[in-house]
XYZ file of C-alpha atoms in Angstrom:
443
model
C -6.405 27.596 66.258
C -2.922 26.280 66.251
C -0.980 25.977 63.003
C -0.129 22.408 62.049
C 3.618 21.971 61.837
C 5.089 20.126 58.912
C 7.331 17.238 59.831
C 10.477 16.490 57.834
C 12.641 13.407 57.870
C 16.314 14.152 58.372
C 18.290 14.068 55.141
C 20.306 10.885 54.641
C 22.923 11.761 51.999
C 24.247 8.202 51.728
C 20.757 6.812 51.039
C 20.084 9.579 48.507
C 23.287 8.732 46.649
C 22.252 5.056 46.483
C 18.780 6.010 45.234
C 20.234 8.291 42.565
C 22.636 5.592 41.367
C 19.784 3.092 41.171
C 17.633 5.640 39.275
C 20.364 6.394 36.723
C 21.131 2.678 36.321
C 17.425 1.893 35.747
C 17.120 4.766 33.288
C 20.136 3.565 31.320
C 18.793 0.002 31.315
C 15.359 1.196 30.181
C 16.961 3.181 27.372
C 18.952 0.109 26.321
C 15.840 -2.046 26.457
C 13.916 0.538 24.447
C 16.607 0.664 21.801
C 16.822 -3.126 21.762
C 13.067 -3.462 21.307
C 13.129 -0.824 18.584
C 15.957 -2.579 16.732
C 14.209 -5.917 17.158
C 11.015 -4.465 15.714
C 12.907 -2.985 12.772
C 14.596 -6.332 12.156
C 11.242 -8.094 12.140
C 9.770 -5.437 9.858
C 12.648 -6.037 7.420
C 11.936 -9.792 7.545
C 15.504 -10.073 8.888
C 16.362 -13.749 9.366
C 19.066 -12.929 11.953
C 18.447 -14.563 15.321
C 17.533 -11.809 17.767
C 18.761 -11.981 21.344
C 16.228 -11.904 24.137
C 13.292 -12.389 21.688
C 10.832 -14.988 22.934
C 10.029 -17.463 20.154
C 6.391 -17.892 19.176
C 4.686 -21.030 20.288
C 4.529 -23.601 17.537
C 1.061 -24.129 16.102
C -0.241 -27.406 14.750
C 0.513 -27.942 11.070
C -2.458 -27.249 8.788
C -3.795 -29.866 6.377
C -3.196 -27.302 3.629
C 0.008 -25.237 3.336
C -1.802 -22.216 1.851
C -5.053 -22.282 3.850
C -4.209 -19.081 5.740
C -3.677 -17.154 2.476
C -6.392 -18.717 0.358
C -9.204 -18.296 2.879
C -11.483 -20.732 1.060
C -11.532 -23.448 3.751
C -12.189 -21.686 7.032
C -12.842 -24.932 8.950
C -10.378 -27.289 7.247
C -8.347 -28.045 10.375
C -11.391 -28.532 12.588
C -12.444 -32.198 13.119
C -15.420 -32.924 10.871
C -17.719 -33.868 13.732
C -16.985 -30.515 15.332
C -17.637 -28.732 12.023
C -21.100 -30.263 11.882
C -21.802 -29.353 15.500
C -20.801 -25.746 14.878
C -22.936 -25.493 11.746
C -25.897 -27.051 13.526
C -25.556 -24.515 16.329
C -25.352 -21.614 13.880
C -28.369 -22.793 11.895
C -30.493 -23.170 15.013
C -29.500 -19.713 16.190
C -30.514 -18.218 12.835
C -33.660 -20.221 12.083
C -35.187 -21.161 15.462
C -37.199 -17.908 15.473
C -39.013 -19.227 12.384
C -39.205 -23.019 12.631
C -37.619 -26.157 13.989
C -34.229 -27.123 12.562
C -33.606 -30.810 11.926
C -30.244 -32.510 12.362
C -27.691 -31.495 9.734
C -26.954 -34.106 7.063
C -23.184 -34.608 6.821
C -20.802 -36.518 4.533
C -19.023 -39.816 5.072
C -15.930 -38.497 3.256
C -15.716 -34.686 3.438
C -12.702 -34.313 1.115
C -12.214 -33.782 -2.651
C -15.938 -33.323 -3.236
C -15.917 -30.332 -5.637
C -16.786 -31.334 -9.214
C -16.114 -27.792 -10.480
C -12.537 -26.504 -10.139
C -11.229 -23.107 -11.197
C -7.582 -22.017 -11.387
C -6.279 -18.570 -12.244
C -2.953 -18.398 -14.098
C -0.138 -15.865 -13.822
C 3.625 -15.650 -13.481
C 6.303 -14.548 -11.063
C 8.780 -11.751 -11.784
C 11.266 -14.285 -13.136
C 8.666 -15.565 -15.602
C 7.797 -18.790 -13.748
C 4.211 -19.814 -14.544
C 1.964 -20.199 -11.492
C -1.638 -21.294 -11.041
C -3.924 -21.270 -8.075
C -6.534 -19.085 -6.450
C -6.863 -15.446 -5.525
C -5.847 -14.551 -1.987
C -8.959 -13.729 0.012
C -10.099 -10.179 -0.659
C -7.363 -9.515 -3.260
C -6.280 -10.394 -6.776
C -2.897 -11.732 -5.674
C -2.468 -15.319 -6.877
C -1.798 -17.959 -4.220
C -0.025 -20.893 -5.958
C -1.919 -24.166 -5.390
C -0.823 -27.648 -6.453
C -3.521 -29.635 -4.675
C -6.678 -28.636 -2.816
C -8.269 -30.785 -0.112
C -11.824 -30.123 -1.323
C -11.290 -30.248 -5.102
C -11.465 -33.246 -7.438
C -7.948 -34.690 -7.563
C -8.163 -35.431 -11.290
C -8.832 -31.736 -11.945
C -5.868 -30.642 -9.836
C -3.549 -32.998 -11.744
C -4.763 -31.634 -15.105
C -4.175 -28.040 -13.984
C -0.610 -28.839 -12.901
C 0.145 -30.357 -16.295
C -1.428 -27.434 -18.182
C 0.932 -25.177 -16.257
C 3.898 -27.214 -17.550
C 2.520 -27.188 -21.101
C 2.361 -23.395 -21.093
C 6.092 -23.338 -20.435
C 6.775 -25.897 -23.170
C 4.649 -24.034 -25.730
C 5.965 -20.624 -24.592
C 2.414 -19.312 -24.027
C 2.322 -16.110 -21.982
C -0.066 -15.788 -19.048
C -2.382 -12.808 -18.734
C -1.402 -9.806 -16.603
C -4.413 -8.092 -15.014
C -2.542 -4.837 -14.407
C -1.218 -4.325 -17.939
C -3.818 -6.277 -19.913
C -1.028 -8.073 -21.797
C -0.701 -11.833 -22.129
C -2.998 -14.598 -23.313
C -3.753 -17.405 -20.858
C -6.115 -16.404 -18.019
C -7.961 -19.296 -16.365
C -8.750 -22.994 -16.483
C -12.183 -24.296 -15.495
C -12.669 -28.042 -15.070
C -15.980 -29.856 -14.555
C -16.047 -33.555 -13.699
C -18.880 -36.091 -13.761
C -19.050 -37.902 -10.433
C -20.888 -40.952 -11.794
C -20.019 -40.739 -15.506
C -16.321 -39.960 -15.035
C -16.489 -37.463 -17.918
C -14.205 -34.418 -17.731
C -14.528 -31.016 -19.383
C -11.531 -28.656 -19.591
C -12.250 -25.011 -20.386
C -9.238 -22.898 -21.405
C -10.014 -19.218 -20.825
C -7.943 -16.865 -23.012
C -7.733 -13.127 -23.509
C -8.028 -13.560 -27.304
C -9.426 -16.284 -29.608
C -6.026 -17.387 -30.961
C -4.231 -20.183 -29.102
C -0.833 -20.804 -30.756
C -0.397 -24.416 -31.922
C -3.807 -25.229 -30.446
C -4.063 -28.648 -32.079
C -0.658 -29.713 -30.778
C -1.462 -28.224 -27.369
C -4.696 -30.220 -27.086
C -2.964 -33.354 -28.397
C -0.229 -32.994 -25.745
C -2.833 -32.472 -23.023
C -4.820 -35.552 -24.083
C -1.666 -37.633 -24.163
C -1.087 -36.746 -20.508
C -4.781 -37.130 -19.597
C -6.716 -39.412 -21.958
C -9.601 -39.327 -19.445
C -10.530 -35.818 -20.674
C -13.689 -36.071 -22.803
C -13.969 -32.490 -24.083
C -11.851 -29.329 -24.350
C -13.420 -25.895 -24.848
C -11.708 -22.577 -25.648
C -13.482 -19.638 -23.986
C -12.582 -16.038 -24.857
C -12.674 -13.369 -22.155
C -10.982 -10.204 -23.362
C -12.562 -7.915 -20.772
C -10.988 -6.455 -17.640
C -13.472 -8.132 -15.331
C -13.682 -10.406 -12.316
C -15.893 -12.779 -14.316
C -14.110 -15.999 -15.273
C -15.887 -16.866 -18.513
C -16.509 -14.745 -21.580
C -19.354 -15.087 -24.080
C -17.560 -16.636 -27.066
C -16.614 -20.333 -27.056
C -15.078 -22.816 -29.485
C -15.031 -26.575 -28.982
C -11.492 -27.877 -29.560
C -12.171 -31.518 -28.731
C -15.210 -33.674 -27.920
C -18.843 -32.584 -27.629
C -18.358 -29.330 -25.720
C -20.255 -30.588 -22.659
C -20.299 -33.474 -20.209
C -23.106 -35.573 -18.772
C -23.635 -36.918 -15.271
C -26.301 -38.749 -13.302
C -28.269 -37.273 -10.421
C -31.172 -38.936 -8.577
C -31.537 -41.471 -11.383
C -31.637 -38.925 -14.233
C -28.947 -37.903 -16.736
C -28.017 -34.236 -17.045
C -26.056 -32.364 -19.693
C -23.663 -29.805 -18.201
C -21.994 -27.075 -20.268
C -19.297 -24.648 -19.163
C -21.666 -21.820 -18.144
C -24.500 -23.866 -16.668
C -25.179 -23.908 -12.940
C -24.788 -27.343 -11.407
C -24.271 -28.062 -7.719
C -20.591 -28.617 -6.882
C -21.081 -31.525 -4.470
C -22.930 -34.356 -6.253
C -23.098 -36.684 -3.227
C -24.819 -34.100 -1.033
C -26.932 -32.709 -3.882
C -28.798 -36.014 -4.133
C -29.562 -35.844 -0.412
C -30.597 -32.179 -0.606
C -32.909 -32.529 -3.614
C -34.470 -35.730 -2.291
C -35.215 -33.960 0.995
C -36.603 -30.869 -0.772
C -39.014 -32.969 -2.863
C -39.976 -34.956 0.235
C -40.841 -31.693 2.047
C -43.101 -30.659 -0.851
C -45.280 -33.728 -0.223
C -46.148 -34.171 -3.897
C -49.020 -36.552 -4.727
C -49.004 -36.447 -8.542
C -51.780 -33.840 -8.788
C -49.781 -30.648 -8.228
C -48.806 -27.827 -10.555
C -45.211 -26.961 -9.655
C -43.063 -23.922 -10.459
C -39.290 -24.437 -10.407
C -37.811 -20.927 -10.104
C -34.078 -20.410 -10.734
C -34.232 -23.839 -12.402
C -30.715 -23.836 -13.897
C -30.338 -26.905 -16.122
C -33.662 -28.210 -14.761
C -32.417 -30.472 -11.983
C -35.045 -30.001 -9.233
C -38.015 -29.705 -11.596
C -37.053 -32.754 -13.657
C -36.416 -34.863 -10.542
C -39.775 -33.756 -9.085
C -41.676 -34.296 -12.355
C -42.435 -37.976 -11.707
C -44.389 -36.966 -8.579
C -46.194 -33.922 -10.029
C -48.879 -33.344 -12.632
C -47.043 -30.458 -14.298
C -43.779 -28.547 -13.783
C -43.105 -25.021 -15.043
C -39.379 -24.253 -14.937
C -38.000 -20.707 -15.266
C -34.383 -19.604 -15.717
C -32.737 -16.398 -16.963
C -29.499 -18.012 -18.214
C -29.990 -18.905 -21.894
C -27.282 -21.599 -21.921
C -28.795 -23.297 -18.875
C -32.281 -23.314 -20.461
C -30.833 -24.902 -23.591
C -29.272 -27.639 -21.460
C -32.522 -28.063 -19.493
C -34.573 -28.683 -22.648
C -32.038 -31.273 -23.805
C -32.112 -32.881 -20.340
C -35.894 -33.268 -20.457
C -35.713 -34.965 -23.869
C -32.718 -37.073 -22.816
C -34.740 -38.481 -19.893
C -38.038 -38.808 -21.779
C -39.841 -36.327 -19.512
C -42.865 -34.620 -21.118
C -44.655 -32.854 -18.271
C -42.056 -30.076 -17.800
C -42.040 -26.769 -19.722
C -39.066 -24.383 -19.725
C -39.124 -20.601 -20.001
C -36.154 -18.274 -20.421
C -37.176 -15.333 -18.239
C -36.664 -13.610 -14.909
C -38.494 -15.863 -12.446
C -40.012 -12.941 -10.500
C -41.367 -11.265 -13.627
C -42.698 -14.588 -14.903
C -44.601 -15.414 -11.694
C -46.070 -11.898 -11.498
C -47.373 -12.374 -15.030
C -48.825 -15.759 -14.051
C -50.675 -14.169 -11.130
C -51.962 -11.263 -13.255
C -53.287 -13.713 -15.843
C -55.119 -15.682 -13.160
C -52.725 -18.640 -13.259
C -51.936 -20.577 -10.083
C -49.404 -23.015 -8.657
C -49.571 -25.500 -5.799
C -45.851 -25.613 -5.012
C -42.956 -23.263 -5.774
C -39.367 -24.521 -5.541
C -36.924 -21.631 -5.245
C -33.152 -22.062 -5.282
C -31.629 -18.548 -5.450
C -27.937 -17.603 -5.415
C -26.087 -17.017 -2.112
C -27.270 -13.401 -2.053
C -30.820 -14.698 -1.653
C -33.950 -13.386 -3.355
C -34.801 -9.732 -3.703
C -38.071 -8.337 -2.390
C -39.453 -8.051 -5.916
C -39.075 -11.788 -6.465
C -40.570 -12.723 -3.089
C -43.451 -10.334 -3.711
C -44.168 -12.247 -6.928
C -44.195 -15.542 -4.980
C -46.681 -14.089 -2.483
C -48.742 -12.724 -5.372
C -48.891 -16.173 -6.995
C -49.869 -17.588 -3.579
C -48.862 -21.270 -3.828
C -49.966 -23.598 -1.032
C -46.340 -24.538 -0.335
C -42.918 -23.019 -0.913
C -39.748 -25.093 -0.707
C -36.851 -22.678 -0.314
C -33.432 -24.206 -1.098
C -30.720 -21.878 0.187
C -26.910 -21.786 0.182
C -26.764 -18.632 2.331
C -28.090 -19.043 5.910
C -28.049 -15.305 6.684
C -29.966 -14.317 3.549
C -32.308 -17.271 4.129
C -33.183 -15.897 7.578
C -33.763 -12.468 6.023
C -36.079 -13.905 3.332
C -37.980 -16.071 5.826
C -38.701 -12.919 7.811
C -40.371 -11.422 4.738
C -42.327 -14.543 3.770
C -43.590 -15.204 7.304
C -44.864 -11.615 7.442
C -46.706 -12.056 4.158
C -48.950 -15.037 4.658
C -46.666 -18.032 5.213
C -45.550 -20.196 8.131
C -42.108 -21.790 8.095
C -42.646 -25.430 9.078
C -39.217 -27.069 9.161
C -35.629 -26.578 7.975
C -33.199 -29.318 6.956
C -29.522 -28.265 6.789
C -27.235 -30.227 4.457
C -23.454 -29.897 4.632
C -22.809 -29.263 0.958
C -19.508 -27.474 1.619
C -17.348 -29.275 4.224
C -14.317 -27.332 5.529
C -16.120 -24.031 4.863
C -18.630 -21.918 6.793
C -21.339 -22.427 4.156
C -24.431 -24.590 4.612
C -27.186 -25.553 2.184
C -30.715 -25.728 3.625
C -34.148 -26.838 2.463
C -37.068 -25.081 4.196
C -40.761 -25.860 3.898
C -43.236 -22.966 4.115
C -47.027 -23.314 4.039
C -49.721 -20.732 3.384
C -51.316 -19.683 6.666
C -54.938 -20.102 5.577
C -54.528 -23.756 4.580
């Protein structure tokens, strides 16, 4: 076995010197580049406005319809063409609900802007004392100043801007969440789409508003369209906007508006859908899905101020409406009298507990309308629906994911989902309202 000899190239000193020079030059250049990049990064981190050499500028993005949309986070789809918004929502709804039932074409809006009839603004101030109002930055309690919102009622936005100026004129201090000092916390405005009535709710940390009569007089001079002003007291360190105690400073303390041919009284704490144009379409579709003939006994769970039950009452024999919120029940009773409706009864109770009691007492219902909050219904509530065993359930949902979760439960406990009708109640956002018809399997 012969040993393999290693072969060596002859040393070329000139070439080695060139290589070494190139290596040292590259190393020096790399070090310079590294230092440059480091200094550039530090300059960016310091928000340095100095123009940096050799920094590639970012590509310009299209200007948003709203200057604070990236901070606010409320309108995730604002800059997407409306047709494309509807297509995306339709696709998402089919993906979520196709395992349960067919999904009809989403019902959109002709004008998808300035639709919100309920507007909330939080008030605060900058370090220099300048009063600001707006919304909380998504996921935080930092205030994003807002002068005008593309989905809010424009009258409400104008009133909020002028209240901000009045606070300066009257030297009223805004509330500081960190210290608990200050007075003025929030403004809540509700507007009547058909009636034109406007309610302004001033939310304070204590019940004393300095020069309140002059303040209200100045506000009404700027906005004579305001029909009522309410002072709400919230002295708690809480994320809730409204407190329990209220005083009417001007007007009746509530507004009225028309929906599906009926008149409804709306107070500051009552639930009322924020998009009146789409609400009429949604409720009409929900009642259509129920297929009422005038002979049915209907339960309206989570009834709020009685909207669905009162609208459905002309097509049903009897409506039993249940709501936990005492203020909403009070409004609902007034709404029934206001519209001359006598076949609807209202109960202030937890809807799940109430229906369980109905079932235990041998009571029955033909149709249950359920319109829960975005978090959906808990299993206890749905168990009470199954226990009551109505022939039909019309589930009105504002949370597609929780709707899919609840349909899974109901379809495993004796019901078939027949059809789902999505309604775009919240243009420019990811949210969708949906009406779903379920029928008992042994029908």
